[in-house]
mmCIF file of C-alpha atoms in Angstrom:
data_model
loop_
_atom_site.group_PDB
_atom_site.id
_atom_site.type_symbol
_atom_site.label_atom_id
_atom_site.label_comp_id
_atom_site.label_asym_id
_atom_site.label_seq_id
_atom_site.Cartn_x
_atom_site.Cartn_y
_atom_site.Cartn_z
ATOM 1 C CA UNK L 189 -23.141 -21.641 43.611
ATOM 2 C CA UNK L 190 -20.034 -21.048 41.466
ATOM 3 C CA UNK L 191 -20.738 -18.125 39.316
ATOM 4 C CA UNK L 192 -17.135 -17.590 38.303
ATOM 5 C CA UNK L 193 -17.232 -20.398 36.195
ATOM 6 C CA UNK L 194 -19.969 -19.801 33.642
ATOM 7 C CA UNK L 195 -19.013 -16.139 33.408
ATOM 8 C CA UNK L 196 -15.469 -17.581 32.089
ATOM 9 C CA UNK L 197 -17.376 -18.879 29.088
ATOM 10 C CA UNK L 198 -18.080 -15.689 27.317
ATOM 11 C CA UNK L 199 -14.486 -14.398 26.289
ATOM 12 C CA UNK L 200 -14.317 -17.863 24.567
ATOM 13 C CA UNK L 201 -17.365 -17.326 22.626
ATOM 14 C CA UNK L 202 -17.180 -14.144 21.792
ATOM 15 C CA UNK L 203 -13.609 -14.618 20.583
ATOM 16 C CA UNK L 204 -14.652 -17.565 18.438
ATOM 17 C CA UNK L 205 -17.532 -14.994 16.985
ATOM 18 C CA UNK L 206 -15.045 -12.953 16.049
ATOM 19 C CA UNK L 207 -12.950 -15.361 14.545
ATOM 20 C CA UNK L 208 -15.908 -16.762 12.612
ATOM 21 C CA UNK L 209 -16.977 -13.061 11.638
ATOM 22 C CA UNK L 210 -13.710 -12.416 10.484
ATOM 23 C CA UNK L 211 -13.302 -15.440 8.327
ATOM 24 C CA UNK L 212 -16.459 -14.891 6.826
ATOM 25 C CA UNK L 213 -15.892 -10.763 6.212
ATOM 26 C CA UNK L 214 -12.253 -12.355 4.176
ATOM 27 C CA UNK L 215 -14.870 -14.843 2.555
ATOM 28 C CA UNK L 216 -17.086 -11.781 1.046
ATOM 29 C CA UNK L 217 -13.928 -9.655 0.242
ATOM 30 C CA UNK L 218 -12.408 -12.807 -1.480
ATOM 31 C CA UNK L 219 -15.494 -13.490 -3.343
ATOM 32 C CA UNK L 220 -16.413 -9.849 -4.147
ATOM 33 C CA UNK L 221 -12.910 -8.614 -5.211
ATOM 34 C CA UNK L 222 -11.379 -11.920 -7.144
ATOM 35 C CA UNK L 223 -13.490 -11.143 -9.881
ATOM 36 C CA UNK L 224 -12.525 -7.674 -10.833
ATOM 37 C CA UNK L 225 -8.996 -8.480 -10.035
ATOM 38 C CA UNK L 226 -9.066 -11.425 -12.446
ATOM 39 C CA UNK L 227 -10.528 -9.292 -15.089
ATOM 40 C CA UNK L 228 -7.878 -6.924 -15.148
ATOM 41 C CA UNK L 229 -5.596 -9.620 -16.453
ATOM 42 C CA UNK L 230 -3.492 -9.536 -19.525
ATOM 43 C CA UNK L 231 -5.179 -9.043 -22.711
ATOM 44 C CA UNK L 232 -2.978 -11.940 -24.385
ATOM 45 C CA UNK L 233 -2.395 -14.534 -21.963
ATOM 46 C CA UNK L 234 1.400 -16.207 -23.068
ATOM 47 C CA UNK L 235 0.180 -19.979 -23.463
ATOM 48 C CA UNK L 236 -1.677 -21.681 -25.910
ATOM 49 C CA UNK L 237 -3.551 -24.402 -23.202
ATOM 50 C CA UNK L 238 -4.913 -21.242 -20.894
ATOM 51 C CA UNK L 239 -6.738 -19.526 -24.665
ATOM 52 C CA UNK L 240 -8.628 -23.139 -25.415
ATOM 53 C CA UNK L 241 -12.266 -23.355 -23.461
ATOM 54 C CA UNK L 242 -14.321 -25.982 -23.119
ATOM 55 C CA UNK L 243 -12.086 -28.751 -22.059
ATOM 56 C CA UNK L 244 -12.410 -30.493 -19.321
ATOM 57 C CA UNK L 245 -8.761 -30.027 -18.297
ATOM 58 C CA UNK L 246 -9.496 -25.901 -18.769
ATOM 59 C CA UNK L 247 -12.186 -26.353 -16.380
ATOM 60 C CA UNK L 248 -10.353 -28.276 -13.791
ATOM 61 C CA UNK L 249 -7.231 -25.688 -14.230
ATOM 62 C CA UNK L 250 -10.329 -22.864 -13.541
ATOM 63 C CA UNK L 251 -11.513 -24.751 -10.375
ATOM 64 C CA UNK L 252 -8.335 -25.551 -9.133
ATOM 65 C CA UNK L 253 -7.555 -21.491 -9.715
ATOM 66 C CA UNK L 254 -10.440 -20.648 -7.479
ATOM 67 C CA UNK L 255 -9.779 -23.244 -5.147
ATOM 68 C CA UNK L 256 -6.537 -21.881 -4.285
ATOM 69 C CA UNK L 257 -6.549 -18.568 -4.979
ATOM 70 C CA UNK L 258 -9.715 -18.856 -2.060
ATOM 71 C CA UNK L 259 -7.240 -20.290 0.083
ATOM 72 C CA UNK L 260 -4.332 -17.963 -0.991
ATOM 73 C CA UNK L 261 -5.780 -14.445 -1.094
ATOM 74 C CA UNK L 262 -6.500 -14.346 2.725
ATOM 75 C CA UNK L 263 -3.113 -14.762 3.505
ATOM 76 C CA UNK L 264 -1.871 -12.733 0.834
ATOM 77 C CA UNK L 265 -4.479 -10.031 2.318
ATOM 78 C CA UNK L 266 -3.717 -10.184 5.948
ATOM 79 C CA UNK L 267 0.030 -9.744 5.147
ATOM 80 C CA UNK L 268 -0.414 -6.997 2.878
ATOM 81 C CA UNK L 269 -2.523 -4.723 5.588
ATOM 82 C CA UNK L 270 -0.066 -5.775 8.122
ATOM 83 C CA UNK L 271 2.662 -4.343 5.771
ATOM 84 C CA UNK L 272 0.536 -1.288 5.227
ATOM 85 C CA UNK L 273 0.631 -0.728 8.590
ATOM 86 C CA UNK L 274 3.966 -1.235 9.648
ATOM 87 C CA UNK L 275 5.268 1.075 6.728
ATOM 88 C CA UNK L 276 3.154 3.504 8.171
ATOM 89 C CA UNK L 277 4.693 2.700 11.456
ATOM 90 C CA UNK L 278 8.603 2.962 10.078
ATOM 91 C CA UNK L 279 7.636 5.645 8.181
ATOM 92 C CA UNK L 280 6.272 7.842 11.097
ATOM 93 C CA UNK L 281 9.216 6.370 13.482
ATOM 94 C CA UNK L 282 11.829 6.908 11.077
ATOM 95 C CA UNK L 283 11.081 10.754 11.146
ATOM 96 C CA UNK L 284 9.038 10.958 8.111
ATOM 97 C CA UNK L 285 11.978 8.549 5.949
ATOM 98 C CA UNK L 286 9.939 7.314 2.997
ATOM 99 C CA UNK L 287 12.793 5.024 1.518
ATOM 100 C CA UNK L 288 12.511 2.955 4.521
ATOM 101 C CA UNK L 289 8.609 2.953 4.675
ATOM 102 C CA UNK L 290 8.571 2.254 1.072
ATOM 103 C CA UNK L 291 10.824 -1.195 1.164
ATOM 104 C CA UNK L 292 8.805 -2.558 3.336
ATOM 105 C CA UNK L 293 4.761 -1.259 1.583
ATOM 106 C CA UNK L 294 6.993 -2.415 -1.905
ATOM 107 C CA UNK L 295 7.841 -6.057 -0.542
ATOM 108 C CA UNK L 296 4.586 -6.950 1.298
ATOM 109 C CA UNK L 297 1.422 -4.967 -0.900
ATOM 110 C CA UNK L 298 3.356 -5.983 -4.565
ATOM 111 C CA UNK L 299 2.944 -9.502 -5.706
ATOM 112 C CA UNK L 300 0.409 -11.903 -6.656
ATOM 113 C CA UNK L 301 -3.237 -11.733 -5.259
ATOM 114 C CA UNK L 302 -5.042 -14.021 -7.515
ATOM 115 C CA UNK L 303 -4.085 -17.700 -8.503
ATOM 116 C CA UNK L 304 -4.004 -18.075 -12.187
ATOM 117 C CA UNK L 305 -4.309 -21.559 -14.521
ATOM 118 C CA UNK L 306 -0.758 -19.877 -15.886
ATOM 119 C CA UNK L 307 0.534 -19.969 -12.417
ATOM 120 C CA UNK L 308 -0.408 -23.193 -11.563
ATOM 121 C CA UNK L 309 0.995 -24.752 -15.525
ATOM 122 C CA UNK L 310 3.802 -22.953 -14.040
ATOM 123 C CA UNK L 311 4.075 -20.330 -17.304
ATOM 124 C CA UNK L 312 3.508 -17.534 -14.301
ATOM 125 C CA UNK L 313 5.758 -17.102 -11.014
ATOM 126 C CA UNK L 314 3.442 -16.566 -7.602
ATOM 127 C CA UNK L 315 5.388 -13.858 -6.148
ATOM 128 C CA UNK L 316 3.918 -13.968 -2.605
ATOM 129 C CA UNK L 317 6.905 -11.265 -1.280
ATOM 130 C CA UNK L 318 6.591 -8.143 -3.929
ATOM 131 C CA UNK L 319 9.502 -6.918 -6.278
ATOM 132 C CA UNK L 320 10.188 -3.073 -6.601
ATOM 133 C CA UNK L 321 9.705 -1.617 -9.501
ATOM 134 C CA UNK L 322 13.304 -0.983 -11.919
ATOM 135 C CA UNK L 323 12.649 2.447 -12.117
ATOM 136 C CA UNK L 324 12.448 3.204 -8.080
ATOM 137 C CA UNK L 325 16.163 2.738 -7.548
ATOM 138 C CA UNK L 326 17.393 2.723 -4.112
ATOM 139 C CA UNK L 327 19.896 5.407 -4.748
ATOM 140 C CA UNK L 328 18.398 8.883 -5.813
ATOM 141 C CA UNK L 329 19.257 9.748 -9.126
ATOM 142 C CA UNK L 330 21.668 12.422 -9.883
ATOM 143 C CA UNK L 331 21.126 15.830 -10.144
ATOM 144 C CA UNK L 332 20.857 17.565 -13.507
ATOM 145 C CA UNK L 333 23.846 19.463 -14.804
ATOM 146 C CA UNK L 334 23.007 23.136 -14.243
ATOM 147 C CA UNK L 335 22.615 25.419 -17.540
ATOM 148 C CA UNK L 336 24.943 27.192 -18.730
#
């Protein structure tokens, strides 16, 4: 009797399990959180085509929205914890620098999380990699002029 051999199934399906569980824990998070997100929007969006409802083009531009904002937020998810955490990691490994923790939490948790009909018309950039804000400059600003 070879017993090695059906014990060497298991890792494979539990690691698929976990695979599946995992895609289907992104599915809920996707599902659950796109709709707040969305919400939060612009109050007036800057084209003309994404204000008209009803058409059957407006509808297709909403599906194909979904469609790949389902297929885009995962990744856009995954890369943002993983930038969370290895901020955290230069941060602590750095001796507590928070410049060089920050570059790296500002380029991978800013940027687009949901697909929008403006992206897609192309009115919109999808900024995948985040952009600093102007107003956290990499050099500190200068110190006030004492009173005199």
């Amino acid at each position: 009797m070879n017993t090695y051999s059906s014990s060497s199934n298991r890792p494979c399906v539990a690691s698929s399990f976990k695979l599946v569980a995992v895609f289907l824990l992104l599915a809920l998070c996707t599902i659950t959180m796109v709709p707040s997100v969305w919400s939060q929007g612009s109050a007036a969006p800057p084209s003309r085509e994404s204000t008209e409802g009803g058409t059957a083009s407006g509808a297709g531009m909403l599906a194909m929205s979904g469609l790949s904002t389902l297929l885009y937020f995962p990744l856009k998810a995954v890369f943002a914890i993983g930038g969370g955490i290895v901020g955290g990691l230069a941060y602590v490994f750095s001796g507590g620098n928070e410049q060089a923790a920050k570059s790296i939490w500002d380029t991978s948790l800013y940027g687009t999380y949901v697909i929008t009909p403006d992206h897609l018309q192309g009115n919109r950039p999808i900024r995948f990699l985040g952009v600093a804000d102007s107003n956290d400059a990499l050099a500190p600003a200068p110190a006030p002029e004492p009173t005199r």
